[in-house]
PDB file of C-alpha atoms in Angstrom:
ATOM      1  CA  MET Y 942      -7.071  15.133   4.339  1.00 46.00           C
ATOM      2  CA  SER Y 943      -6.332  17.645   7.114  1.00 63.00           C
ATOM      3  CA  ASP Y 944      -3.185  15.872   8.599  1.00 82.00           C
ATOM      4  CA  ALA Y 945      -0.400  15.712   6.012  1.00 81.00           C
ATOM      5  CA  LEU Y 946       0.981  12.607   8.044  1.00 92.00           C
ATOM      6  CA  ASP Y 947      -2.278  10.846   7.808  1.00 95.00           C
ATOM      7  CA  MET Y 948      -1.475   7.495   6.035  1.00 96.00           C
ATOM      8  CA  THR Y 949      -4.998   6.432   4.733  1.00 94.00           C
ATOM      9  CA  GLY Y 950      -4.803   5.624   1.053  1.00 93.00           C
ATOM     10  CA  LEU Y 951      -3.203   3.289  -1.322  1.00 95.00           C
ATOM     11  CA  TRP Y 952       0.507   2.836  -1.085  1.00 96.00           C
ATOM     12  CA  HIS Y 953       2.895   1.095  -3.707  1.00 96.00           C
ATOM     13  CA  GLY Y 954       6.088  -0.329  -1.965  1.00 96.00           C
ATOM     14  CA  THR Y 955       8.905  -3.102  -2.012  1.00 95.00           C
ATOM     15  CA  TYR Y 956      10.603  -5.099   0.356  1.00 93.00           C
ATOM     16  CA  THR Y 957      14.059  -6.740   0.242  1.00 91.00           C
ATOM     17  CA  TYR Y 958      15.185 -10.060   1.678  1.00 82.00           C
ATOM     18  CA  PRO Y 959      18.554 -10.218   3.763  1.00 77.00           C
ATOM     19  CA  ASP Y 960      21.966  -9.596   1.859  1.00 70.00           C
ATOM     20  CA  TYR Y 961      22.175 -13.174   0.983  1.00 64.00           C
ATOM     21  CA  THR Y 962      19.750 -12.900  -1.504  1.00 66.00           C
ATOM     22  CA  SER Y 963      19.068 -10.220  -4.191  1.00 69.00           C
ATOM     23  CA  GLU Y 964      15.215 -10.428  -4.161  1.00 79.00           C
ATOM     24  CA  THR Y 965      13.127  -7.371  -4.033  1.00 87.00           C
ATOM     25  CA  LEU Y 966       9.204  -7.899  -4.173  1.00 88.00           C
ATOM     26  CA  PRO Y 967       6.414  -5.272  -4.838  1.00 94.00           C
ATOM     27  CA  PHE Y 968       3.319  -4.882  -2.845  1.00 94.00           C
ATOM     28  CA  VAL Y 969       0.337  -2.573  -2.601  1.00 95.00           C
ATOM     29  CA  ALA Y 970      -0.964  -1.391   0.715  1.00 96.00           C
ATOM     30  CA  ASN Y 971      -4.532   0.079   1.422  1.00 95.00           C
ATOM     31  CA  ILE Y 972      -4.310   1.544   4.642  1.00 95.00           C
ATOM     32  CA  VAL Y 973      -6.659   3.376   6.948  1.00 95.00           C
ATOM     33  CA  ASP Y 974      -5.312   5.701   9.673  1.00 96.00           C
ATOM     34  CA  ALA Y 975      -7.791   6.505  12.278  1.00 95.00           C
ATOM     35  CA  GLY Y 976      -6.025   9.125  14.299  1.00 95.00           C
ATOM     36  CA  GLY Y 977      -2.750   7.222  14.309  1.00 96.00           C
ATOM     37  CA  ARG Y 978      -4.031   3.739  14.559  1.00 98.00           C
ATOM     38  CA  LEU Y 979      -3.407   1.625  11.403  1.00 98.00           C
ATOM     39  CA  SER Y 980      -5.272  -1.128   9.844  1.00 97.00           C
ATOM     40  CA  GLY Y 981      -5.710  -2.421   6.175  1.00 96.00           C
ATOM     41  CA  THR Y 982      -4.559  -4.914   3.744  1.00 95.00           C
ATOM     42  CA  ILE Y 983      -1.387  -5.977   1.754  1.00 94.00           C
ATOM     43  CA  MET Y 984      -1.548  -7.716  -1.717  1.00 93.00           C
ATOM     44  CA  GLU Y 985       1.796  -9.053  -3.076  1.00 90.00           C
ATOM     45  CA  PRO Y 986       3.291 -11.771  -5.449  1.00 84.00           C
ATOM     46  CA  ALA Y 987       2.779 -15.272  -3.762  1.00 74.00           C
ATOM     47  CA  THR Y 988       6.437 -16.859  -3.202  1.00 67.00           C
ATOM     48  CA  GLY Y 989       7.417 -20.238  -2.107  1.00 61.00           C
ATOM     49  CA  GLU Y 990       4.931 -22.973  -1.938  1.00 59.00           C
ATOM     50  CA  GLU Y 991       2.265 -20.125  -1.810  1.00 59.00           C
ATOM     51  CA  ALA Y 992       2.804 -19.755  -5.323  1.00 54.00           C
ATOM     52  CA  PHE Y 993       1.559 -23.330  -6.112  1.00 57.00           C
ATOM     53  CA  HIS Y 994      -1.756 -22.187  -4.764  1.00 62.00           C
ATOM     54  CA  ALA Y 995      -2.253 -18.340  -5.743  1.00 63.00           C
ATOM     55  CA  GLU Y 996      -0.688 -15.679  -7.959  1.00 71.00           C
ATOM     56  CA  GLU Y 997      -1.071 -13.136  -5.111  1.00 78.00           C
ATOM     57  CA  THR Y 998      -0.870 -13.247  -1.452  1.00 85.00           C
ATOM     58  CA  GLU Y 999      -3.321 -11.169   0.873  1.00 89.00           C
ATOM     59  CA  ALA Y1000      -2.181  -9.954   4.396  1.00 92.00           C
ATOM     60  CA  LEU Y1001      -3.857  -7.827   7.239  1.00 95.00           C
ATOM     61  CA  ILE Y1002      -1.809  -4.910   8.589  1.00 96.00           C
ATOM     62  CA  ALA Y1003      -2.578  -3.500  12.066  1.00 98.00           C
ATOM     63  CA  GLY Y1004      -0.369  -0.951  14.016  1.00 98.00           C
ATOM     64  CA  SER Y1005       0.112   2.721  14.682  1.00 98.00           C
ATOM     65  CA  ARG Y1006       1.732   5.884  13.799  1.00 98.00           C
ATOM     66  CA  GLY Y1007       2.957   8.320  16.091  1.00 96.00           C
ATOM     67  CA  GLY Y1008       3.893  11.536  14.442  1.00 95.00           C
ATOM     68  CA  ARG Y1009       6.474  10.245  11.676  1.00 97.00           C
ATOM     69  CA  SER Y1010       7.016   6.887  13.341  1.00 98.00           C
ATOM     70  CA  VAL Y1011       5.296   3.972  11.741  1.00 98.00           C
ATOM     71  CA  ASP Y1012       4.883   0.502  13.400  1.00 98.00           C
ATOM     72  CA  PHE Y1013       2.701  -2.188  12.057  1.00 98.00           C
ATOM     73  CA  THR Y1014       2.438  -6.039  11.782  1.00 97.00           C
ATOM     74  CA  LYS Y1015       1.669  -7.729   8.476  1.00 95.00           C
ATOM     75  CA  THR Y1016      -0.334 -11.195   9.273  1.00 94.00           C
ATOM     76  CA  TYR Y1017      -0.739 -13.580   6.392  1.00 88.00           C
ATOM     77  CA  ASN Y1018      -3.466 -16.149   6.646  1.00 77.00           C
ATOM     78  CA  GLY Y1019      -2.730 -18.163   3.471  1.00 66.00           C
ATOM     79  CA  ALA Y1020      -3.007 -21.574   2.134  1.00 61.00           C
ATOM     80  CA  ILE Y1021       0.404 -22.442   3.500  1.00 62.00           C
ATOM     81  CA  TRP Y1022       1.816 -19.476   5.482  1.00 64.00           C
ATOM     82  CA  VAL Y1023       0.272 -18.180   8.574  1.00 74.00           C
ATOM     83  CA  HIS Y1024       2.699 -15.954  10.186  1.00 84.00           C
ATOM     84  CA  SER Y1025       3.376 -12.193  11.177  1.00 93.00           C
ATOM     85  CA  VAL Y1026       6.039  -9.754  10.136  1.00 94.00           C
ATOM     86  CA  ASP Y1027       6.805  -6.627  11.846  1.00 97.00           C
ATOM     87  CA  TYR Y1028       7.398  -3.285  10.046  1.00 98.00           C
ATOM     88  CA  VAL Y1029       9.022  -0.159  11.861  1.00 98.00           C
ATOM     89  CA  GLY Y1030       9.845   2.765   9.626  1.00 98.00           C
ATOM     90  CA  GLN Y1031       9.833   6.601   9.408  1.00 98.00           C
ATOM     91  CA  LEU Y1032       7.202   8.446   7.196  1.00 97.00           C
ATOM     92  CA  SER Y1033       8.730  11.619   5.282  1.00 96.00           C
ATOM     93  CA  ALA Y1034       8.217  14.951   6.173  1.00 95.00           C
ATOM     94  CA  ASP Y1035       5.745  15.470   3.386  1.00 94.00           C
ATOM     95  CA  GLY Y1036       3.815  12.241   4.329  1.00 94.00           C
ATOM     96  CA  GLN Y1037       4.645  10.609   0.991  1.00 95.00           C
ATOM     97  CA  THR Y1038       7.418   8.038   1.861  1.00 97.00           C
ATOM     98  CA  VAL Y1039       7.847   5.518   4.590  1.00 98.00           C
ATOM     99  CA  THR Y1040      11.413   3.580   4.768  1.00 98.00           C
ATOM    100  CA  GLY Y1041      12.234   1.305   7.187  1.00 97.00           C
ATOM    101  CA  MET Y1042      12.902  -2.504   8.202  1.00 97.00           C
ATOM    102  CA  TRP Y1043      10.825  -5.525   8.579  1.00 95.00           C
ATOM    103  CA  SER Y1044      11.725  -8.582  10.785  1.00 95.00           C
ATOM    104  CA  VAL Y1045      10.475 -11.951  11.434  1.00 91.00           C
ATOM    105  CA  ALA Y1046      12.193 -14.590  13.818  1.00 87.00           C
ATOM    106  CA  ASP Y1047      16.000 -14.276  12.946  1.00 86.00           C
ATOM    107  CA  MET Y1048      15.376 -12.533   9.467  1.00 87.00           C
ATOM    108  CA  ASP Y1049      15.029  -9.010   8.362  1.00 91.00           C
ATOM    109  CA  GLY Y1050      15.339  -6.708   5.350  1.00 92.00           C
ATOM    110  CA  ALA Y1051      14.515  -3.211   4.398  1.00 94.00           C
ATOM    111  CA  PHE Y1052      11.156  -1.804   2.789  1.00 96.00           C
ATOM    112  CA  GLU Y1053       9.920   1.416   1.250  1.00 97.00           C
ATOM    113  CA  MET Y1054       6.570   2.442   0.175  1.00 97.00           C
ATOM    114  CA  HIS Y1055       5.348   5.494  -1.438  1.00 97.00           C
ATOM    115  CA  ARG Y1056       1.826   7.145  -1.431  1.00 95.00           C
ATOM    116  CA  ASP Y1057      -0.051   6.776  -4.700  1.00 89.00           C
ATOM    117  CA  LEU Y1058      -0.414  10.220  -5.790  1.00 65.00           C
ATOM    118  CA  LYS Y1059      -2.698   9.373  -8.906  1.00 55.00           C
ATOM    119  CA  LEU Y1060      -5.548   8.442  -6.796  1.00 54.00           C
ATOM    120  CA  GLU Y1061      -5.197  11.340  -4.625  1.00 57.00           C
ATOM    121  CA  GLU Y1062      -4.853  13.766  -7.885  1.00 56.00           C
ATOM    122  CA  LEU Y1063      -7.877  11.684  -9.415  1.00 52.00           C
ATOM    123  CA  ALA Y1064      -9.972  12.703  -6.181  1.00 63.00           C
ATOM    124  CA  GLU Y1065      -9.044  16.127  -6.336  1.00 67.00           C
ATOM    125  CA  VAL Y1066     -10.019  16.339 -10.043  1.00 55.00           C
ATOM    126  CA  GLU Y1067     -13.377  14.870  -9.268  1.00 61.00           C
ATOM    127  CA  GLU Y1068     -14.211  17.201  -6.550  1.00 67.00           C
ATOM    128  CA  THR Y1069     -13.520  20.395  -8.681  1.00 64.00           C
ATOM    129  CA  ALA Y1070     -14.722  18.967 -12.136  1.00 58.00           C
ATOM    130  CA  GLU Y1071     -17.684  20.554 -13.816  1.00 56.00           C
ATOM    131  CA  VAL Y1072     -20.469  18.646 -14.839  1.00 50.00           C
ATOM    132  CA  PRO Y1073     -20.327  18.212 -18.832  1.00 52.00           C
ATOM    133  CA  VAL Y1074     -23.293  19.780 -20.766  1.00 47.00           C
ATOM    134  CA  PRO Y1075     -24.647  17.106 -23.001  1.00 47.00           C
ATOM    135  CA  LEU Y1076     -24.298  17.729 -26.790  1.00 50.00           C
ATOM    136  CA  ILE Y1077     -27.802  17.995 -28.717  1.00 51.00           C
ATOM    137  CA  PRO Y1078     -27.715  16.750 -32.336  1.00 50.00           C
ATOM    138  CA  VAL Y1079     -28.618  19.648 -34.521  1.00 48.00           C
ATOM    139  CA  GLU Y1080     -31.632  17.858 -35.909  1.00 52.00           C
ATOM    140  CA  ARG Y1081     -33.201  17.980 -32.553  1.00 49.00           C
ATOM    141  CA  LEU Y1082     -32.996  21.692 -32.215  1.00 47.00           C
ATOM    142  CA  ARG Y1083     -35.000  22.263 -35.235  1.00 49.00           C
TER     143      ARG Y1083
END
């Protein structure tokens, strides 16, 4: 990536419900950042009535990134829930973390997500890896 703030990639995160609950839920976001226009998907554990139909829930995301400011909408289209959640956050200076708040109707909470460095590191290793020389059994050399 030439732009350190480009959010394209896999992100692991959590979001929390308002203060009256202590529930924190994980999610995985696959984001495409096309010059600041964000799109992608989020997978997270199904909750509530949705959990009776599936273990995971998928949502689409669409939004924008202006510099370090991040704003996107997560839209569920599941078996039970069909609604949208707004996310507003700040990307860290190194482009590795986003922290902020989510909101829907009169409810809100915090979220945080981190770039999956393992995938980036793997891509870098694959780019620089040498092609291994196959071992030839000694019997075939005679």
